PDB file of C-alpha atoms in Angstrom:
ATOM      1  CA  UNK A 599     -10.086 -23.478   8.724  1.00 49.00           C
ATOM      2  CA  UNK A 600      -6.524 -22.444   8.652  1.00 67.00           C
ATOM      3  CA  UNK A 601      -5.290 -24.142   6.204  1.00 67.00           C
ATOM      4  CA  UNK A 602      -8.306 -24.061   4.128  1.00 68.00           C
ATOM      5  CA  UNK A 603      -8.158 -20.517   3.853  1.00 64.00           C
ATOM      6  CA  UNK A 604      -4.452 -20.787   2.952  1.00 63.00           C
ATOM      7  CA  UNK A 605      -5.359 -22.980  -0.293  1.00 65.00           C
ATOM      8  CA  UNK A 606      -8.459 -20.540  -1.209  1.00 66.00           C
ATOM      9  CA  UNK A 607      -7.663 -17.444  -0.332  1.00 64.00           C
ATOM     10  CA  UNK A 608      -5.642 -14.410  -1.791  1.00 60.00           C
ATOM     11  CA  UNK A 609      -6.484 -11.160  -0.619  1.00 61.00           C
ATOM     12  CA  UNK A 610      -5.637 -11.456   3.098  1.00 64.00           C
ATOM     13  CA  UNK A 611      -1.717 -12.787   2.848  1.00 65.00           C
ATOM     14  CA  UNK A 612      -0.204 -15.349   0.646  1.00 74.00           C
ATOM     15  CA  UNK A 613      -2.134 -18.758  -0.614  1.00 77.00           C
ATOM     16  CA  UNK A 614       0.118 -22.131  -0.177  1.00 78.00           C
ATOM     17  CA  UNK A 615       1.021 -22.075  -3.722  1.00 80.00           C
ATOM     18  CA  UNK A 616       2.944 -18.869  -3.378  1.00 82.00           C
ATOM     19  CA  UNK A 617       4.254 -19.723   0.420  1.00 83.00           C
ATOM     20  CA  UNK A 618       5.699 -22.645  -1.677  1.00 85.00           C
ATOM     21  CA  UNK A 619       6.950 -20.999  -4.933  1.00 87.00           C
ATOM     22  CA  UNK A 620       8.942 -18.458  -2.456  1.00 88.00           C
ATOM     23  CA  UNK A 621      10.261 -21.413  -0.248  1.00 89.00           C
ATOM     24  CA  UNK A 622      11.508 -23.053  -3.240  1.00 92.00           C
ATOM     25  CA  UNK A 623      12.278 -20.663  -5.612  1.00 92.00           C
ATOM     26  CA  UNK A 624      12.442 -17.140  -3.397  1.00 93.00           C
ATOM     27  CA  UNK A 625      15.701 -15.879  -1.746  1.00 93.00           C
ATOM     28  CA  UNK A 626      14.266 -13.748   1.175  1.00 93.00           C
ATOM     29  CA  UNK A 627      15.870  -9.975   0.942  1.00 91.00           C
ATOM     30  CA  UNK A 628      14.036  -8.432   3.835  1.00 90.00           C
ATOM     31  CA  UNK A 629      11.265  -7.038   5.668  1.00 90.00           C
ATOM     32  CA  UNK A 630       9.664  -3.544   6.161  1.00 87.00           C
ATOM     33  CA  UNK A 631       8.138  -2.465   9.675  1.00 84.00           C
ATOM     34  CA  UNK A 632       5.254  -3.805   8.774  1.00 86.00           C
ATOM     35  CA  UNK A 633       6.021  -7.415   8.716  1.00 90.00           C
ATOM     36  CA  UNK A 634       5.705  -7.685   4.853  1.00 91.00           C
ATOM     37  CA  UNK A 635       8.478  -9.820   3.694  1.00 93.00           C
ATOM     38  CA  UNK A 636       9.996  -9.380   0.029  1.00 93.00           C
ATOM     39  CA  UNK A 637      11.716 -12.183  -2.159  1.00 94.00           C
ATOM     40  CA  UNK A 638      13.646 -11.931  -5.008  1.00 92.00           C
ATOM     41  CA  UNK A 639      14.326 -15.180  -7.567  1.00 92.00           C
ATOM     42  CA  UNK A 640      17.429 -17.399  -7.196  1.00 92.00           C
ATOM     43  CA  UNK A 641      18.389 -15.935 -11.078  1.00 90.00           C
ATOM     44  CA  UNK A 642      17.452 -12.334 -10.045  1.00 86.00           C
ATOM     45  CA  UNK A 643      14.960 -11.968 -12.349  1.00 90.00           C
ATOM     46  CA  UNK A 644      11.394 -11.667 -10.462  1.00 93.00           C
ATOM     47  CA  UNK A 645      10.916  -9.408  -7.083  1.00 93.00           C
ATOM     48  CA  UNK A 646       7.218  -9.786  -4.990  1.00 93.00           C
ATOM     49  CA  UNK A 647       6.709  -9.379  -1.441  1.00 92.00           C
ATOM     50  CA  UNK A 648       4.095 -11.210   0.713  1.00 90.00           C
ATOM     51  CA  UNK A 649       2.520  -8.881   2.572  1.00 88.00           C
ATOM     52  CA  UNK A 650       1.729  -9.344   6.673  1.00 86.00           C
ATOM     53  CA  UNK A 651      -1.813  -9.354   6.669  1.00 81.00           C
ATOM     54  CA  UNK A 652      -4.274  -7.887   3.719  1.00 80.00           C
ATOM     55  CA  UNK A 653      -2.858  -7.697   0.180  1.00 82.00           C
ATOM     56  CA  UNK A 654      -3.196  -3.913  -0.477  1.00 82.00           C
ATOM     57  CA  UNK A 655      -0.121  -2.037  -2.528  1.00 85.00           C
ATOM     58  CA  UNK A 656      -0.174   0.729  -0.524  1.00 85.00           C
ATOM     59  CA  UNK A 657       0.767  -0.651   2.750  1.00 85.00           C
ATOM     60  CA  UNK A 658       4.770  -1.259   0.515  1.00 89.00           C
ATOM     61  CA  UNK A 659       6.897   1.193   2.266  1.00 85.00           C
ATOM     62  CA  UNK A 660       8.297   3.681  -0.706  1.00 83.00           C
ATOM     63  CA  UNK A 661      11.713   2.818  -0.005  1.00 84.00           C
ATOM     64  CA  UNK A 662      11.068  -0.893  -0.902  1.00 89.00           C
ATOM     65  CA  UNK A 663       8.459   0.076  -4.005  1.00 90.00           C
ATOM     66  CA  UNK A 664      11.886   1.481  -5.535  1.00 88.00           C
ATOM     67  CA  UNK A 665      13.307  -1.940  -4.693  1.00 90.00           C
ATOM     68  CA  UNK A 666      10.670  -4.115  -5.836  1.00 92.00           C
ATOM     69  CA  UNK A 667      10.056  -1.712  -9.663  1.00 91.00           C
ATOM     70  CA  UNK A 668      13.779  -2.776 -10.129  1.00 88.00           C
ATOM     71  CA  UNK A 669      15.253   0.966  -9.697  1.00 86.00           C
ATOM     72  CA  UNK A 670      17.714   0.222  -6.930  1.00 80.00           C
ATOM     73  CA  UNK A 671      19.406  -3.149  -7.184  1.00 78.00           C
ATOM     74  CA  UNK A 672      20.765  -3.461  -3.143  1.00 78.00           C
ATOM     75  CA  UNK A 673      18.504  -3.261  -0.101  1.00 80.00           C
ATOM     76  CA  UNK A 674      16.571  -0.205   0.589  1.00 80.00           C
ATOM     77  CA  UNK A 675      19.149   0.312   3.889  1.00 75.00           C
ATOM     78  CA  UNK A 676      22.106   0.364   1.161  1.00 75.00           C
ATOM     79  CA  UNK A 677      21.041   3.322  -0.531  1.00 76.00           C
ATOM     80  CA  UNK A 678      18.670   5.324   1.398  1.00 74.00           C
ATOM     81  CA  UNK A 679      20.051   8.094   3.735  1.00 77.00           C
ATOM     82  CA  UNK A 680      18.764   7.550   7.518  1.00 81.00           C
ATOM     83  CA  UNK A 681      15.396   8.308   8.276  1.00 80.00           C
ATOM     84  CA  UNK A 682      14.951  11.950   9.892  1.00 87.00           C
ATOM     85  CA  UNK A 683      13.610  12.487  12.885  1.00 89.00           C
ATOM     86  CA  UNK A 684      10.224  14.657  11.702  1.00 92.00           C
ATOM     87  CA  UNK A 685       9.554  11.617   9.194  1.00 85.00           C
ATOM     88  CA  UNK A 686       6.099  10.169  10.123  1.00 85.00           C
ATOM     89  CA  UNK A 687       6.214   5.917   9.566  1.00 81.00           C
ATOM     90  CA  UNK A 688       4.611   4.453   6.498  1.00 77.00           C
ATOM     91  CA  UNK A 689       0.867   3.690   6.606  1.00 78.00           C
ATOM     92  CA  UNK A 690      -2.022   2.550   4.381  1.00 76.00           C
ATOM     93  CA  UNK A 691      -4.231   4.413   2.013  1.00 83.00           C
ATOM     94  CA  UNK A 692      -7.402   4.970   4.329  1.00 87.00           C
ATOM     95  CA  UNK A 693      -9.553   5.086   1.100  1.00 86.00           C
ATOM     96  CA  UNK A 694     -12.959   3.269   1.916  1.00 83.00           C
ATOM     97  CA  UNK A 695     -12.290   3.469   5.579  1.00 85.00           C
ATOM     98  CA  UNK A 696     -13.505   4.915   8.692  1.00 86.00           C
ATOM     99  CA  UNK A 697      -9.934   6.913   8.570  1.00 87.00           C
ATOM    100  CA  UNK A 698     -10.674   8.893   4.818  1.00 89.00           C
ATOM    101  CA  UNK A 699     -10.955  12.205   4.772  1.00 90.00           C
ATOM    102  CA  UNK A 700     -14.891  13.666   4.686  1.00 88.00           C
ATOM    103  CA  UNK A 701     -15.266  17.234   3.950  1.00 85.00           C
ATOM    104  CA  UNK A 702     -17.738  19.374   5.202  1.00 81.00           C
ATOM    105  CA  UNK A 703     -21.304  18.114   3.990  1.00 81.00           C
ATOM    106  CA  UNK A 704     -20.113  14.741   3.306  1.00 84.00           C
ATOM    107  CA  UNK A 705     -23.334  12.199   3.488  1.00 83.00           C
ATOM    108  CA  UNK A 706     -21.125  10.299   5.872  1.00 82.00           C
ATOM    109  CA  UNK A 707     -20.706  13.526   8.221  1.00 80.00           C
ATOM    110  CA  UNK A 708     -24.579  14.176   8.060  1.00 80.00           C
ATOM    111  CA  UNK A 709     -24.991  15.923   5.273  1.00 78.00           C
ATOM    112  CA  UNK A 710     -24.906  19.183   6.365  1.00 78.00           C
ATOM    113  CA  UNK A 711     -23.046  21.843   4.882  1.00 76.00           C
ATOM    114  CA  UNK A 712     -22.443  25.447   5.913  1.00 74.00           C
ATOM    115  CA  UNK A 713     -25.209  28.176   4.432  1.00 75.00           C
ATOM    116  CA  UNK A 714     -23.731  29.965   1.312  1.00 73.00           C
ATOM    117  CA  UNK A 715     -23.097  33.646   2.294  1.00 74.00           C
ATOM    118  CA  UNK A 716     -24.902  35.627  -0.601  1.00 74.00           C
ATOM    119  CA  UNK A 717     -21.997  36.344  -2.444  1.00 75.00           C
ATOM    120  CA  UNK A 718     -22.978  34.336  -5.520  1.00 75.00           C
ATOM    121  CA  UNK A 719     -25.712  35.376  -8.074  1.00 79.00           C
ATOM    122  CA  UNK A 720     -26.923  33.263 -10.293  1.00 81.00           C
ATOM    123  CA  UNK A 721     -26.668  34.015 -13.820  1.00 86.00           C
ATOM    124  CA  UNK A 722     -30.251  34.675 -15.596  1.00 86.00           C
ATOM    125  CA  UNK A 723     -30.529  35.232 -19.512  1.00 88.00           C
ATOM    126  CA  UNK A 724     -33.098  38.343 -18.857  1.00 86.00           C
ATOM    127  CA  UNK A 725     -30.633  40.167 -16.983  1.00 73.00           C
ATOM    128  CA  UNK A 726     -28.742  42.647 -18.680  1.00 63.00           C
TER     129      UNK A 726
END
């Protein structure tokens, strides 16, 4: 099935036709901590990376989104300043996932929200 989902598929890593386009017409330019590899064209003109794993835009580090939008022209480790210590890695927009954020009374935390506390009084035309 491996290969056959290779020719078929797009959203989890790259089909054949793109493995091949990058072979043949891609100069690799690096990789993030991820394992997403970006290309640039032989001429310069085109930038895409091939993401390790499911396509999903957020899971490009920021440093190469500059890269890849054409704002810097070298590789992110030519003009970025070293990472800082209290700088937490890069991860994916948990959106959708088990990992989002639910508030209080969310449907997917129950339901249940804390009781109002009286302070609000509803506002009736009769009342003067």
């Amino acid at each position: 099935m491996g290969i056959l989902a290779k020719i078929f598929t797009w959203w989890d890593g790259a089909t054949i036709g793109t493995a091949f386009y990058s072979a043949r017409k891609g100069v690799l330019v690096g990789e993030d901590e991820q394992g997403n590899r970006y290309y640039r064209s032989k001429d310069g003109a085109r930038r895409w990376v091939i993401y390790n794993g499911a396509n999903d835009a957020s899971r490009v580090a920021p440093e190469w989104h500059g890269w890849l939008h054409g704002t810097f022209e070298g590789e992110p480790d030519s003009y970025l300043p070293p990472k800082r210590k209290f700088e937490l890695p890069q991860s994916a927009n948990p959106t959708g996932s088990e990992a989002a954020y639910r508030p209080q009374g969310a449907l997917e935390r129950g339901g249940l929200r804390a009781p109002s506390t009286g302070d609000y009084e509803a506002w009736s035309p009769d009342a003067a």
